[in-house]
Tab-separated table of C-alpha atoms (C1' of nucleotides) in Angstrom:
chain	number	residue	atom	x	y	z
A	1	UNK	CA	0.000	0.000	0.000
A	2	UNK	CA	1.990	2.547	-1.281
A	3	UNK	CA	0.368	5.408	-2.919
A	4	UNK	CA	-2.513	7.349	-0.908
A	5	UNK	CA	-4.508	7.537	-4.439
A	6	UNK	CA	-3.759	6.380	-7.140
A	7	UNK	CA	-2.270	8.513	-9.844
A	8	UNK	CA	-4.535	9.351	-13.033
A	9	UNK	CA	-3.468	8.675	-16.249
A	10	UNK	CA	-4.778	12.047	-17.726
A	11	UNK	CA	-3.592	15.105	-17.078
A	12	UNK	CA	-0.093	17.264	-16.131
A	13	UNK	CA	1.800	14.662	-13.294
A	14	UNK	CA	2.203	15.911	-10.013
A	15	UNK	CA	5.522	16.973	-9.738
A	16	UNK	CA	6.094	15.854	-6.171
A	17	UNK	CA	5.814	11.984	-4.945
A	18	UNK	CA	2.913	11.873	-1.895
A	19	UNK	CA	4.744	9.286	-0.131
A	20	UNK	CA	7.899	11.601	0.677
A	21	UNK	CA	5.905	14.349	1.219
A	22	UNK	CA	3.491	12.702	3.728
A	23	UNK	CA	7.056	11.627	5.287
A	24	UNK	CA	7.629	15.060	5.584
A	25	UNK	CA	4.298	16.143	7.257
A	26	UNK	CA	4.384	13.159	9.432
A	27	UNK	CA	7.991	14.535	10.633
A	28	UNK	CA	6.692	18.366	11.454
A	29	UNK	CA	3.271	16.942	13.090
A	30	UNK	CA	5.742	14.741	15.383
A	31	UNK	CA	7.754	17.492	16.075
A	32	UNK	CA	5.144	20.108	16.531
A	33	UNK	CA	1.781	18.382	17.411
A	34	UNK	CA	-1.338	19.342	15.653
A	35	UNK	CA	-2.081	22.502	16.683
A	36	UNK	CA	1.411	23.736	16.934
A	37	UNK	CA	2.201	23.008	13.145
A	38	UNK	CA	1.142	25.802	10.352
A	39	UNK	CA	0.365	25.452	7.323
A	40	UNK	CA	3.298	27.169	6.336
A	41	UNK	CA	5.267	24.528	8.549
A	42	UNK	CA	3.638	22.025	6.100
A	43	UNK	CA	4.272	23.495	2.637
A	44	UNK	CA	7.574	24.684	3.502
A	45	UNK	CA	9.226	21.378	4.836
A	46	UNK	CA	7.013	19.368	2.210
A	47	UNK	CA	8.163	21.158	-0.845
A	48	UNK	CA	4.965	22.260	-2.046
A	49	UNK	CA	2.444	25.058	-2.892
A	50	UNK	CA	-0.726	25.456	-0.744
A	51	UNK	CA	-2.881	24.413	-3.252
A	52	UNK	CA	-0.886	21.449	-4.281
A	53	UNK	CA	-1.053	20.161	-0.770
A	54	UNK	CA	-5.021	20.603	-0.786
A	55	UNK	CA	-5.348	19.111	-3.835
A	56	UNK	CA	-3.702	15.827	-2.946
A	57	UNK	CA	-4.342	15.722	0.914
A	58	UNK	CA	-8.082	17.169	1.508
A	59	UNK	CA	-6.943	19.737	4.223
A	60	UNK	CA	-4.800	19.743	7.584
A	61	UNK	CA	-6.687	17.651	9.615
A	62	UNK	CA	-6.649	14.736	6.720
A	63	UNK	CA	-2.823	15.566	6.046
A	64	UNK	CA	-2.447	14.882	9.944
A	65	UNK	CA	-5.307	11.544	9.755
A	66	UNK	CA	-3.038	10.268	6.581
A	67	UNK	CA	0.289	10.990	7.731
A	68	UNK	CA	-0.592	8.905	11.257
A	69	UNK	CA	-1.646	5.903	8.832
A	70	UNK	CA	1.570	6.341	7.170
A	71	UNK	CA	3.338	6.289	10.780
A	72	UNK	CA	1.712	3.285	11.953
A	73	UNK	CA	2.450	1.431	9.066
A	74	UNK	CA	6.063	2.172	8.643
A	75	UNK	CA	8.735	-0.258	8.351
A	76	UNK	CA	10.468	0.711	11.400
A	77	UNK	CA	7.234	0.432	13.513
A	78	UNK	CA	7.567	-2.215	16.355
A	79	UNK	CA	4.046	-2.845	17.436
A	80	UNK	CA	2.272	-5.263	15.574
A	81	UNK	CA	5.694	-7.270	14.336
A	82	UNK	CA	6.046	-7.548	18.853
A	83	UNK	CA	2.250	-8.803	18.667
A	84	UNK	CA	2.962	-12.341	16.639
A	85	UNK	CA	6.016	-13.356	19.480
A	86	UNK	CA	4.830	-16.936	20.407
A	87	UNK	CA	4.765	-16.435	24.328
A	88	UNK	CA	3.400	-13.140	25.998
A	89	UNK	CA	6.362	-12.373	27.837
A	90	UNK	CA	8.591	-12.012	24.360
A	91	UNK	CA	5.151	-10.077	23.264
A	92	UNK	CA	5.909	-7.486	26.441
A	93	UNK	CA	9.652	-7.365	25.698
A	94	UNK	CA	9.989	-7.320	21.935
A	95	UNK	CA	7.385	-4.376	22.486
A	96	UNK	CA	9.170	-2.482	25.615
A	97	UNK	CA	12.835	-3.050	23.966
A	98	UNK	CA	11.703	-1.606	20.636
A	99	UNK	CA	10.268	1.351	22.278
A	100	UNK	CA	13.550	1.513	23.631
A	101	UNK	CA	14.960	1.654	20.822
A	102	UNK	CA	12.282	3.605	18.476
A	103	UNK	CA	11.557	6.499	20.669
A	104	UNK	CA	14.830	7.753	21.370
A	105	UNK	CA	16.123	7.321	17.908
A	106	UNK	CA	18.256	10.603	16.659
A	107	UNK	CA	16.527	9.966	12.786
A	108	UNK	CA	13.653	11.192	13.279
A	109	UNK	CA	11.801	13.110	16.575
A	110	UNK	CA	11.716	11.509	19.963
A	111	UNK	CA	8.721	9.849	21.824
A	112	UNK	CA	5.842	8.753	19.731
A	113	UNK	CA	2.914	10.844	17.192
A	114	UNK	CA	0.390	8.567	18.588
A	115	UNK	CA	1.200	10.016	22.003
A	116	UNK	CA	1.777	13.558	21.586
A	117	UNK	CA	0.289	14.478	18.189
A	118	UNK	CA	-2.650	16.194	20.055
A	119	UNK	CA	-2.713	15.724	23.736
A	120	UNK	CA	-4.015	18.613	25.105
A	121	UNK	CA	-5.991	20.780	22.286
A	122	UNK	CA	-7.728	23.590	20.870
A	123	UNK	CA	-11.035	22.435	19.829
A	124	UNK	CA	-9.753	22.449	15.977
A	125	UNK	CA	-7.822	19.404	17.008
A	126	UNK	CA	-10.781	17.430	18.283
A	127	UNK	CA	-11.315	15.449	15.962
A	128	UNK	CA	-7.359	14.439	15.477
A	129	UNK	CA	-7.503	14.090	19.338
A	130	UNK	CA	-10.095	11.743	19.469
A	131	UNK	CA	-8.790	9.510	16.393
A	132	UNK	CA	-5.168	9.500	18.502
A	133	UNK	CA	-7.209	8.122	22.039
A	134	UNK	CA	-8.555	5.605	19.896
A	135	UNK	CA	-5.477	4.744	18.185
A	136	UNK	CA	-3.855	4.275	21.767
A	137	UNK	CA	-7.318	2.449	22.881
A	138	UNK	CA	-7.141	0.052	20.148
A	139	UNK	CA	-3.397	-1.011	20.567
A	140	UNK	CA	-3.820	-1.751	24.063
A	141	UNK	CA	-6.932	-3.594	22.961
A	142	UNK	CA	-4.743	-5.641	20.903
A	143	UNK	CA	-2.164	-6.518	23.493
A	144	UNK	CA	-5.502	-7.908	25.655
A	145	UNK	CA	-6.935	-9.960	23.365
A	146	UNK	CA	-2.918	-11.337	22.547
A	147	UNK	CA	-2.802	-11.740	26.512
A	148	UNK	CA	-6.614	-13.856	26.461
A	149	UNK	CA	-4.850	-16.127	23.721
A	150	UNK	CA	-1.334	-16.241	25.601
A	151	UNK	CA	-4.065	-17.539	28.755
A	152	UNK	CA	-5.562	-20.220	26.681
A	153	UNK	CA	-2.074	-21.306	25.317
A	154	UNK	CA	-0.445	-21.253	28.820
A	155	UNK	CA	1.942	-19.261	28.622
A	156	UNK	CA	0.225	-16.944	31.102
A	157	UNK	CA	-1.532	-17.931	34.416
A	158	UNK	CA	-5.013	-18.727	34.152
A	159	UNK	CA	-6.084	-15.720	37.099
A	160	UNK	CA	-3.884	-13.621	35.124
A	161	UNK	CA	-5.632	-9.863	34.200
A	162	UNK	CA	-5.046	-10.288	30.557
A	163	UNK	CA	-6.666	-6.267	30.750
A	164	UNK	CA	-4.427	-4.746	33.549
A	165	UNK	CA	-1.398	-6.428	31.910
A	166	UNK	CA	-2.328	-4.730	28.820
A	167	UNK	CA	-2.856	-1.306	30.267
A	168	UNK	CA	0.033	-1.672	32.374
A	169	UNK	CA	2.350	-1.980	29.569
A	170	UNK	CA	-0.007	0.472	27.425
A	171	UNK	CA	1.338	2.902	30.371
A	172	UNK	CA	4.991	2.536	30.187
A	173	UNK	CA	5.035	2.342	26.366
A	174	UNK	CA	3.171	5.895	26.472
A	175	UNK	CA	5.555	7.368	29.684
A	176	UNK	CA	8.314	6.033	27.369
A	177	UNK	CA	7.626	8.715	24.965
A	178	UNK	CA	7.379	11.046	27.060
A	179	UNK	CA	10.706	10.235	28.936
A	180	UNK	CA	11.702	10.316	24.957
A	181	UNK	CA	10.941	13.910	24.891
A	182	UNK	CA	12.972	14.352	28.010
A	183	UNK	CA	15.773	13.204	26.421
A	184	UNK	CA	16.243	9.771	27.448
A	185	UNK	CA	18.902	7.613	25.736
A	186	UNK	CA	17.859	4.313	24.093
A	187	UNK	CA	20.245	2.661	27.227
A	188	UNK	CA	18.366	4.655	29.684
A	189	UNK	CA	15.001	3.031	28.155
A	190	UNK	CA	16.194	-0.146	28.049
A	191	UNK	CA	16.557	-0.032	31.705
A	192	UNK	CA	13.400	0.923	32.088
A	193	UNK	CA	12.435	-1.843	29.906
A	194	UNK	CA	14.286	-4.181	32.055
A	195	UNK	CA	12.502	-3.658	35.707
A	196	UNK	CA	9.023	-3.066	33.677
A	197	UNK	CA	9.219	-6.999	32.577
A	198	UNK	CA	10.281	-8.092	36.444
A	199	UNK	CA	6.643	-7.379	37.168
A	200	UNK	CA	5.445	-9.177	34.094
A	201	UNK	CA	4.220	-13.171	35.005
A	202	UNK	CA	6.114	-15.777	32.928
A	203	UNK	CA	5.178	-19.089	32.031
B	1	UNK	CA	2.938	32.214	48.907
B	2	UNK	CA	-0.536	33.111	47.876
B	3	UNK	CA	-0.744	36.747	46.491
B	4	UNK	CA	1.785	36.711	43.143
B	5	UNK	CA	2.371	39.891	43.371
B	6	UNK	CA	1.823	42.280	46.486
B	7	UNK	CA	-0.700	44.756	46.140
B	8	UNK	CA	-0.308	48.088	46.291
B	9	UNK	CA	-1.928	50.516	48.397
B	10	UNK	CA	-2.386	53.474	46.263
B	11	UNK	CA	-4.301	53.326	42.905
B	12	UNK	CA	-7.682	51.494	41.755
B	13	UNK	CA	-8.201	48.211	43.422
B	14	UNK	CA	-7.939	45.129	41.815
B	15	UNK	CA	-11.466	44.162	40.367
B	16	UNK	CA	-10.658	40.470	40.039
B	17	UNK	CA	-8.297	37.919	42.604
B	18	UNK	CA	-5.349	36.915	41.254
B	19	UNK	CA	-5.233	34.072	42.669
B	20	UNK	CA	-8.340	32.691	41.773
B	21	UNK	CA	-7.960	34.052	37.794
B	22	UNK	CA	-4.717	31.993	37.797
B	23	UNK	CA	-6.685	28.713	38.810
B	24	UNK	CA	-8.731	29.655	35.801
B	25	UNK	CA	-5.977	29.997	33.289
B	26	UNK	CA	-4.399	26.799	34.847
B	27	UNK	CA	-7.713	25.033	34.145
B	28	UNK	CA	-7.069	26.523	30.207
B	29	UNK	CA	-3.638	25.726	29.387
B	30	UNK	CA	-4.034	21.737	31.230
B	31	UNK	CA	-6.878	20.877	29.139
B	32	UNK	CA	-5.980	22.449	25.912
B	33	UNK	CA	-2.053	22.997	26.340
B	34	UNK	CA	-0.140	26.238	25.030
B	35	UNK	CA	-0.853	25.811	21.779
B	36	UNK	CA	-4.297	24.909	21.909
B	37	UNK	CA	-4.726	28.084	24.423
B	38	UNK	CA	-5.769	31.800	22.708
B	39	UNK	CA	-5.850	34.732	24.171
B	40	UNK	CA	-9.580	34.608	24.318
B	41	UNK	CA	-10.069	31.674	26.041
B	42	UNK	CA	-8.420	32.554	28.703
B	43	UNK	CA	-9.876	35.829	28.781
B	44	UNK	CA	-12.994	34.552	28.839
B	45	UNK	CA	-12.219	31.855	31.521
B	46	UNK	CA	-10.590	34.298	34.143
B	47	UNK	CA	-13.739	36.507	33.376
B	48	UNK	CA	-11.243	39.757	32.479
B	49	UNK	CA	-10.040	41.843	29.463
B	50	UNK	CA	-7.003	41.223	27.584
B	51	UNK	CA	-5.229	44.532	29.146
B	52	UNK	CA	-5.608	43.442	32.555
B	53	UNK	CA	-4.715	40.407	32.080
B	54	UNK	CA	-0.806	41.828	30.668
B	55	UNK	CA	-0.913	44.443	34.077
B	56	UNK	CA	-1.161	40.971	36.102
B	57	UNK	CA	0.797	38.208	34.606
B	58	UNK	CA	2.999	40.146	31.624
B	59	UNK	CA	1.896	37.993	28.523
B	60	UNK	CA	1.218	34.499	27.673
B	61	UNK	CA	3.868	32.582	28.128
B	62	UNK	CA	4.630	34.331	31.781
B	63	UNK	CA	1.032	33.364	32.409
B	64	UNK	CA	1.688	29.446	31.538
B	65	UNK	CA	5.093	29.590	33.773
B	66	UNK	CA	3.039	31.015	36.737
B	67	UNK	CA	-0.315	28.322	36.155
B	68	UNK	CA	2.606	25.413	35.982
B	69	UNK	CA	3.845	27.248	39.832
B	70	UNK	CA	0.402	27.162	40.999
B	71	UNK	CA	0.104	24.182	40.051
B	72	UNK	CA	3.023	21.900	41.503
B	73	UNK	CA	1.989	24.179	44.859
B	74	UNK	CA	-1.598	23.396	45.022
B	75	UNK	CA	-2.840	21.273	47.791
B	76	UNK	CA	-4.027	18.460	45.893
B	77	UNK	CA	-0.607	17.790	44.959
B	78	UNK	CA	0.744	14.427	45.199
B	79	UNK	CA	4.397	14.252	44.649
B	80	UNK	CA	6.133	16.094	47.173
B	81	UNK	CA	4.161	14.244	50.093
B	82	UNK	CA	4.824	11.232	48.643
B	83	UNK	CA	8.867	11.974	49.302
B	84	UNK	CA	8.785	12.309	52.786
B	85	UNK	CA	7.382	8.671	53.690
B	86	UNK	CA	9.747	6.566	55.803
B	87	UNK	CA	10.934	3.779	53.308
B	88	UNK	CA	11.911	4.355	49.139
B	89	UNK	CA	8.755	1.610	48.693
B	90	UNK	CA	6.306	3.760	49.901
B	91	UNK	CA	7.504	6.610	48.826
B	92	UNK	CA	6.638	4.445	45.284
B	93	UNK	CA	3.347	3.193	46.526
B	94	UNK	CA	1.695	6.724	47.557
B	95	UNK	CA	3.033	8.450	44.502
B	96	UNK	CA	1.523	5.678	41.712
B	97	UNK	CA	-2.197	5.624	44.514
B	98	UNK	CA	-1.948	9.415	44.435
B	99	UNK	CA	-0.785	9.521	40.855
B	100	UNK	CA	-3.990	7.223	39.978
B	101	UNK	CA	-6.318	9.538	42.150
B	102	UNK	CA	-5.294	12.584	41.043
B	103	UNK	CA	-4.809	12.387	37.166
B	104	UNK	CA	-8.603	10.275	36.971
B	105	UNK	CA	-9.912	13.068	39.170
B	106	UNK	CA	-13.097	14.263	37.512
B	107	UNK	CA	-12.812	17.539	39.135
B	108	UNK	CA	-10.476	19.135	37.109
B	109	UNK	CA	-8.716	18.221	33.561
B	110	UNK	CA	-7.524	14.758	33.161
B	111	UNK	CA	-3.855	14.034	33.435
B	112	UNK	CA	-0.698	16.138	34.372
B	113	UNK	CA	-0.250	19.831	32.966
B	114	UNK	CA	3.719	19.225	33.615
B	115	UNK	CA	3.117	16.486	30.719
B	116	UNK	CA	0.619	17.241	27.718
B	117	UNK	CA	0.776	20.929	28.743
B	118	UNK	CA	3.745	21.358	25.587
B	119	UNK	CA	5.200	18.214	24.443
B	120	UNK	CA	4.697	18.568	20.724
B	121	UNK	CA	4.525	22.354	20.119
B	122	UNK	CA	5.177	24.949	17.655
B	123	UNK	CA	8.662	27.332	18.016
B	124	UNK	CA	6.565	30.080	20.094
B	125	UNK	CA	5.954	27.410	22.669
B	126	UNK	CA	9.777	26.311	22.965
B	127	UNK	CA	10.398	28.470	26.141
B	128	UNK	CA	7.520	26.430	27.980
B	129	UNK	CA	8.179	23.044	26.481
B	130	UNK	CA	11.765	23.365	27.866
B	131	UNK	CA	10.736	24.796	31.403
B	132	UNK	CA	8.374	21.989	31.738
B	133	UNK	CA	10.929	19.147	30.640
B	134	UNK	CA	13.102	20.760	33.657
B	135	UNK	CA	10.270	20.002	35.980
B	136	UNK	CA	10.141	16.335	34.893
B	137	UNK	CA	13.616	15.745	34.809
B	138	UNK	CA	13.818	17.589	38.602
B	139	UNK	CA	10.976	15.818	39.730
B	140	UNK	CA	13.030	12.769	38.825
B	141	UNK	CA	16.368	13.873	40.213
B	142	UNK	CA	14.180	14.382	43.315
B	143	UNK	CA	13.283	10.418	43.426
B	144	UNK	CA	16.772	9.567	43.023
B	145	UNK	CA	18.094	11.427	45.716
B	146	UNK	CA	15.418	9.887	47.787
B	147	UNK	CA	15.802	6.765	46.464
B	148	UNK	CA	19.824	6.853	47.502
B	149	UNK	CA	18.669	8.256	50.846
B	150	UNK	CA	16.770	4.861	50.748
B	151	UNK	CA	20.191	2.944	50.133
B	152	UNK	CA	21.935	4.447	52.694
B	153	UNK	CA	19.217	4.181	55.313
B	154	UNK	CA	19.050	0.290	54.380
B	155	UNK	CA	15.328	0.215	52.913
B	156	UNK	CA	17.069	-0.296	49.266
B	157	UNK	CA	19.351	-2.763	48.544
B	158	UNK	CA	22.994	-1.545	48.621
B	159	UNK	CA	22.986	-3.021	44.927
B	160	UNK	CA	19.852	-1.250	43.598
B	161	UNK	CA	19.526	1.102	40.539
B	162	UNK	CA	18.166	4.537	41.906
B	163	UNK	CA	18.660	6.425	38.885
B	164	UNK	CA	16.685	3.439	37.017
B	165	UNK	CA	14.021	3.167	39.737
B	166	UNK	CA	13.773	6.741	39.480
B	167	UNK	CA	13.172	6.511	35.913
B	168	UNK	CA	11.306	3.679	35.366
B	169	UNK	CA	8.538	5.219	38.281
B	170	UNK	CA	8.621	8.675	36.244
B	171	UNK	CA	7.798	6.631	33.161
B	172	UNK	CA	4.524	5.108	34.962
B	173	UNK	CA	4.046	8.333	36.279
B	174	UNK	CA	4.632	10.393	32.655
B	175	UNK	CA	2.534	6.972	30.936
B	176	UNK	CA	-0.801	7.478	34.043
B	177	UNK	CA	-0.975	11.141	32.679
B	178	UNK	CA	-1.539	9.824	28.977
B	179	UNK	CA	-3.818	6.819	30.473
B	180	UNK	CA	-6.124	9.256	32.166
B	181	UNK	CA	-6.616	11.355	28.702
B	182	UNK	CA	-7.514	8.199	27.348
B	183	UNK	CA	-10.024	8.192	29.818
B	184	UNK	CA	-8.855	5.630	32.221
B	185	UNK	CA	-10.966	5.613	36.065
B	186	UNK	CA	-9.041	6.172	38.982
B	187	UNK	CA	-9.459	2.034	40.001
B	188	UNK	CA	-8.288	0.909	36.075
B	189	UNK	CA	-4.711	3.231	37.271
B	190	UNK	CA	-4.713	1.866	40.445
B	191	UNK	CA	-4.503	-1.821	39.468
B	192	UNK	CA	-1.650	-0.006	36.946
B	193	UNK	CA	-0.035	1.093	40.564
B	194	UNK	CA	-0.182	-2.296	42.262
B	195	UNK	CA	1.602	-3.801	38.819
B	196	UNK	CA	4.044	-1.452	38.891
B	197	UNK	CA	5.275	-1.814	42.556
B	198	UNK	CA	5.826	-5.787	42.066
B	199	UNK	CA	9.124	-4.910	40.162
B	200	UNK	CA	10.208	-2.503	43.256
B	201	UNK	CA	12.633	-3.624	45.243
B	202	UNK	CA	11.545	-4.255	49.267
B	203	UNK	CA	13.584	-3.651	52.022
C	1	DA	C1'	-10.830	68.703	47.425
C	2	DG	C1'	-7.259	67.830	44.266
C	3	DA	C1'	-3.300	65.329	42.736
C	4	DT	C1'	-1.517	60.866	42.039
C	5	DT	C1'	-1.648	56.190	41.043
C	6	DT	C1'	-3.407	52.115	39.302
C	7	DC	C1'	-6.868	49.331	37.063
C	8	DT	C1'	-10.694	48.614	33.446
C	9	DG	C1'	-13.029	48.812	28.969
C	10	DT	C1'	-13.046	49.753	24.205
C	11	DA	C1'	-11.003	50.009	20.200
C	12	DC	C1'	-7.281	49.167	17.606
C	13	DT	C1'	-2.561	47.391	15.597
C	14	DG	C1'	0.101	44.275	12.593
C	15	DT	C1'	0.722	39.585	11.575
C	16	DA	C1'	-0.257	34.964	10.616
C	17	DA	C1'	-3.622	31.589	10.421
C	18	DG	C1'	-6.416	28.108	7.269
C	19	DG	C1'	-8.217	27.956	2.935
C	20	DT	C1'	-9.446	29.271	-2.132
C	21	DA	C1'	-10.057	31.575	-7.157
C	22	DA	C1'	-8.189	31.955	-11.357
C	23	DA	C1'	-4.769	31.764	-14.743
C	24	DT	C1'	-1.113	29.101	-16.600
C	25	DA	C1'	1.665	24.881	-17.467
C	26	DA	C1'	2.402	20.002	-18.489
C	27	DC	C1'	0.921	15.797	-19.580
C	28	DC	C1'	-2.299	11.958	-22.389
C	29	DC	C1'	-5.349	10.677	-26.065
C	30	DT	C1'	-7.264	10.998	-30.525
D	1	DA	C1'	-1.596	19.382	-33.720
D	2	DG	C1'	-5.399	20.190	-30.695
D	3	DG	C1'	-8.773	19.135	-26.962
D	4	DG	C1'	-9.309	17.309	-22.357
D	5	DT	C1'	-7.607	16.862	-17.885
D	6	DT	C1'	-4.955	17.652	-13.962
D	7	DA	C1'	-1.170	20.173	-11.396
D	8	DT	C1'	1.244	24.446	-10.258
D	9	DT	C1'	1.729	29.310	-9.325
D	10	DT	C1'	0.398	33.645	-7.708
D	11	DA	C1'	-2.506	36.333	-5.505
D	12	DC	C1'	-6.015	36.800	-2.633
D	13	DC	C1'	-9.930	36.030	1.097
D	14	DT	C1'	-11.736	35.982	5.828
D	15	DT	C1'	-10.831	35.232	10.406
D	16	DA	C1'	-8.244	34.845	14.453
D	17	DC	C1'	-4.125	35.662	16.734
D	18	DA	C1'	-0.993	38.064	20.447
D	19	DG	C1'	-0.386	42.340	22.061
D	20	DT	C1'	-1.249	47.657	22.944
D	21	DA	C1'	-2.876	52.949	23.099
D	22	DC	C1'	-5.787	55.600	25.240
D	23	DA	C1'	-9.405	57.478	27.797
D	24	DG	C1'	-12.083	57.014	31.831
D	25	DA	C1'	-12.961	55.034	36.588
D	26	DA	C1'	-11.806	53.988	41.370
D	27	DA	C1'	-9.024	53.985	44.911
D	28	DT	C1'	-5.179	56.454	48.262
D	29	DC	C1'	-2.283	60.385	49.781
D	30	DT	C1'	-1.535	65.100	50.962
DNA sequence: AGATTTCTGTACTGTAAGGTAAATAACCCT
DNA sequence: AGGGTTATTTACCTTACAGTACAGAAATCT
């Protein structure tokens, strides 16, 4: 799934490929959050004309909606790869150590979009807000229903709180980005990593 | 330290309390950060005009730095209590309880105004987004340096981490703020509280 | 009372915001 | 080559932004 629409055959080409210039959005909406990223922020780092970016995007908020698509399904993105580990344990640490490693890389900004795209608002950001709390809402979601499997395979407890465990690493992932922000090295994360999985239950 | 400024006793009075117009703004700038917070709204919210409001707290960004004082001295507070309990794991168990109180407390704005207040922000916010980084990064300093008192009072291991413990509670911590905008209760962070403390070390 | 000091309300400034109209340019198809 | 279609450029629109000048109002001080 590589280009957002496809291209007509009719017509002058755009002169600008969508992909890399989504990359570019994604990059100054990380950096900036929703409402603290112009337009101008946009066109400038993107390469491109107002009207060019309307054209092929909708507006800001579906620039923002499209470029967190984009950032979820990158390459480089650890969560759902950590979701297929066989045992829930290597689920919590393939997920905590490549937050670890993710967040705090220098290539791109620190901490995650998901997380601090639009945390607190204006009320133009509502929308982006909401899809971001469901976004976070839905992954932890995922790591439940992974834990209620990892139950009837074994490899957790049967008493086990499939939810808490879920929510519990939901909340370290998130504080991760935020110690991210802080500055936290990808060591110092790891660490964190560490003691986060000595509460986790193993088989 | 209540008035901000002392009152003078020559000139027209005050209409408004200072105090109370501050609680106001703080209310503003934690639910919709710096960003997300015009002029207007907070006007409108502290129930003044825009020209008293620069004769009280000098501009904007003044305004957040003295909402973010209020706010780390308000009663309701959690953190610095939490430091003076006898032993480096309670000092970790009323911080996460008061933590999971606090940030699900329908009262006020969800969360912490030290974290979403300016994580991802535009340029104009970069004076506020640094200032509050400084009062994460203190807060954990301030949990180290307890949590080596700990070590040298014998309630931590001679062996433990306290820079990592330090951390890895300021990630929960950070992570509870983000939990409670996604609208976690107070008993869903709790449970988050009790994992947490199974990877602390006990005397 | 009058002078002085400070606050309040209205009206205003310049700038930047998100978004668009219209003309021109570059491609495909016949 | 010419028509159809789509993209780019420039210039513009309205609205909102942070911040301020100024005149009047309410207090104290002498």
């Amino acid at each position: 799934m590589s280009a957002i629409s496809c291209t007509p055959n009719v017509g002058r080409p755009r002169a600008f490929d969508m992909d890399t210039a989504l990359e570019k959005a994604l990059e100054v909406f990380w950096r900036k959050g929703y409402d603290g990223t112009s337009l101008s922020d946009l066109t400038e780092a993107m390469g491109i004309n107002k009207p060019s970016l309307y054209a092929a995007f909708g507006n800001k908020e579906q620039l923002f909606l499209k470029a967190i698509e984009l950032y979820e399904s990158r390459p480089c993105s650890f969560f759902l790869p950590a979701l297929e580990k066989p045992t829930a344990y290597q689920v919590a640490e393939h997920m905590l150590y490549g937050a670890a490693t993710n967040m705090a890389d220098q290539s791109h900004p620190q901490g995650c979009v998901v997380v601090q795209g639009a945390l607190s608002c204006s009320e133009a950001a509502a929308t982006v807000k909401e899809a971001l709390i469901n976004r976070r809402v839905e992954g932890e979601q995922k790591l439940r229903d992974r834990f209620e499997r990892a139950k009837a395979e074994g490899d957790l407890p049967a008493d086990a709180d499939a939810e808490t465990l879920a929510r519990y690493l939901g909340t370290v992932l998130q504080g991760m980005a935020i110690q991210a922000n802080n500055g936290a090295t990808c060591d110092q994360l790891r660490l964190v990593a560490q003691m986060t999985l000595q509460a986790f239950p193993r088989a």
